[in-house]
Amino acid sequence: MIPRWAVAVLVYSILIAGAIFAAAYPYVRASADWGVLLEGRRLIYFSPSSGWVVADGNGTAVAYFNGRWLSLNVTATAACQLGDQLIVAGSSHGRPSLADLSGSGATYYSVDDYGYLTAVSCQNGVVAAAGVLNTTPFPPYRLLAVSLRNGSLSAYATNFTTLVPPYSAAPLSDGVAVAFSDSYLVYVNPSGAQAYYYGSNVTIDYVGNYDGAPLLAGSEMVNDLQEAMISLNGTAYVYSDEAYVFAAARTLNGLALYLRSPSGWASVLYTYGGLPEAETTAALDYPFSLTAAYPFLHGIVYLGQLFVGSGSDYIAVYVNGTVQGYLEANGSVIGWATSSRPAVVTPSLLGKFPLSPLGSYGLSLQGLNVSASSGEPEPAGPLRLEPIRLEHGFYNNAVGYSVDAIIVGTLILAFTERRSL
């Protein structure tokens, strides 16, 4: 019979060897958690899977699409990827517009009114966008919702007025759901429009589609503190983090939530069944101003302006996993990433609460004329685009993984000893 000490040495050796191998060759590679740094123009969108980029400057958008820099006839405010199509939202000649890039050509859709689009998402083969009509020079503005399905654009104006443009839009059923970073959610479809009010203690910053149901994210006031919150199927999950959820992505077994706090670093919280599981912070070593965050695949992309010395660059960082390491660009360390092992404290679930609108009212709906034109975009001069890569800290990972391995080994040995009694 093998002595117990020999079994223990064998178990620990195997587990620690696996931990060191995992530290040297982590499952999260630069292709999964990475980003780009752009000089000279504001970064609007970055696709981690294809490397597509949308930037705007001087009122004209440029896109890096299928290996080419292209000039687009729109002023870009947001973008998303729909399969092999790149959708850019904004305005053209003062009118709300979408640009649809596919293959070597582009289709431009415009709404026959004055205004601009500020939010767009691509889900389930549908493009949903929202913006405002600025027929008056000052707010409040009228809400505009558009939907692009099978190459056909529909646009609707409502009598819902807002002081700020929409923050988020999502395709829901046969319509568009819109959030404004306040207590209202508006749903627009061809048969009518409805506004829902959730109360002054609730802020909705993001709306998405989760199996046909609206996924709401933002914050809720609990004991005079504004805590991070998501809501699905009438149930709100509130977390012990004084932040608001700016974007939410569906993972393989839960959600990834982008938490933005009033001060300090933002982070990505991973949940399973609404329960917090892990958290990752990707922080920058220079002053950073967030401009956008959106879900992509099973992670979160966030964009912003990085102030370096007397100048500034624009960056996009994709977070998709619990990672440790440094963010490098142009041969320099610009930031770092760390997860809930060991540095970041994962927030707890404060509670599950019923959440439903306190009131709702119908809105008038006006269908707007739209137009479409096709062509091949003009080539644009290449911009300086540098990759941001995650350089893993082998020593820190090896120590952390080895501690985990020792704990697992101890549990295995304790379990086998108990079974043998």
mmCIF file of C-alpha atoms in Angstrom, residues 45-50 81 248-250 294-301 318-320:
data_model
loop_
_atom_site.group_PDB
_atom_site.id
_atom_site.type_symbol
_atom_site.label_atom_id
_atom_site.label_comp_id
_atom_site.label_asym_id
_atom_site.label_seq_id
_atom_site.Cartn_x
_atom_site.Cartn_y
_atom_site.Cartn_z
ATOM 1 C CA TYR A 45 -15.979 51.652 -31.675
ATOM 2 C CA PHE A 46 -13.622 48.683 -31.556
ATOM 3 C CA SER A 47 -14.417 45.056 -32.414
ATOM 4 C CA PRO A 48 -12.097 42.658 -30.561
ATOM 5 C CA SER A 49 -12.923 39.739 -32.876
ATOM 6 C CA SER A 50 -12.381 41.418 -36.253
ATOM 7 C CA GLN A 81 -21.140 44.758 -35.393
ATOM 8 C CA ALA A 248 -24.065 44.234 -19.363
ATOM 9 C CA ALA A 249 -22.913 41.270 -21.463
ATOM 10 C CA ARG A 250 -24.211 37.740 -21.419
ATOM 11 C CA TYR A 294 -20.727 48.273 -24.498
ATOM 12 C CA PRO A 295 -21.064 44.475 -24.404
ATOM 13 C CA PHE A 296 -19.180 42.339 -26.912
ATOM 14 C CA LEU A 297 -19.506 38.562 -27.043
ATOM 15 C CA HIS A 298 -18.994 37.487 -23.403
ATOM 16 C CA GLY A 299 -17.131 40.571 -22.237
ATOM 17 C CA ILE A 300 -17.134 44.351 -22.049
ATOM 18 C CA VAL A 301 -15.389 46.921 -24.233
ATOM 19 C CA TYR A 318 -11.703 44.568 -23.955
ATOM 20 C CA VAL A 319 -12.164 42.710 -20.662
ATOM 21 C CA ASN A 320 -13.240 39.086 -20.972
#
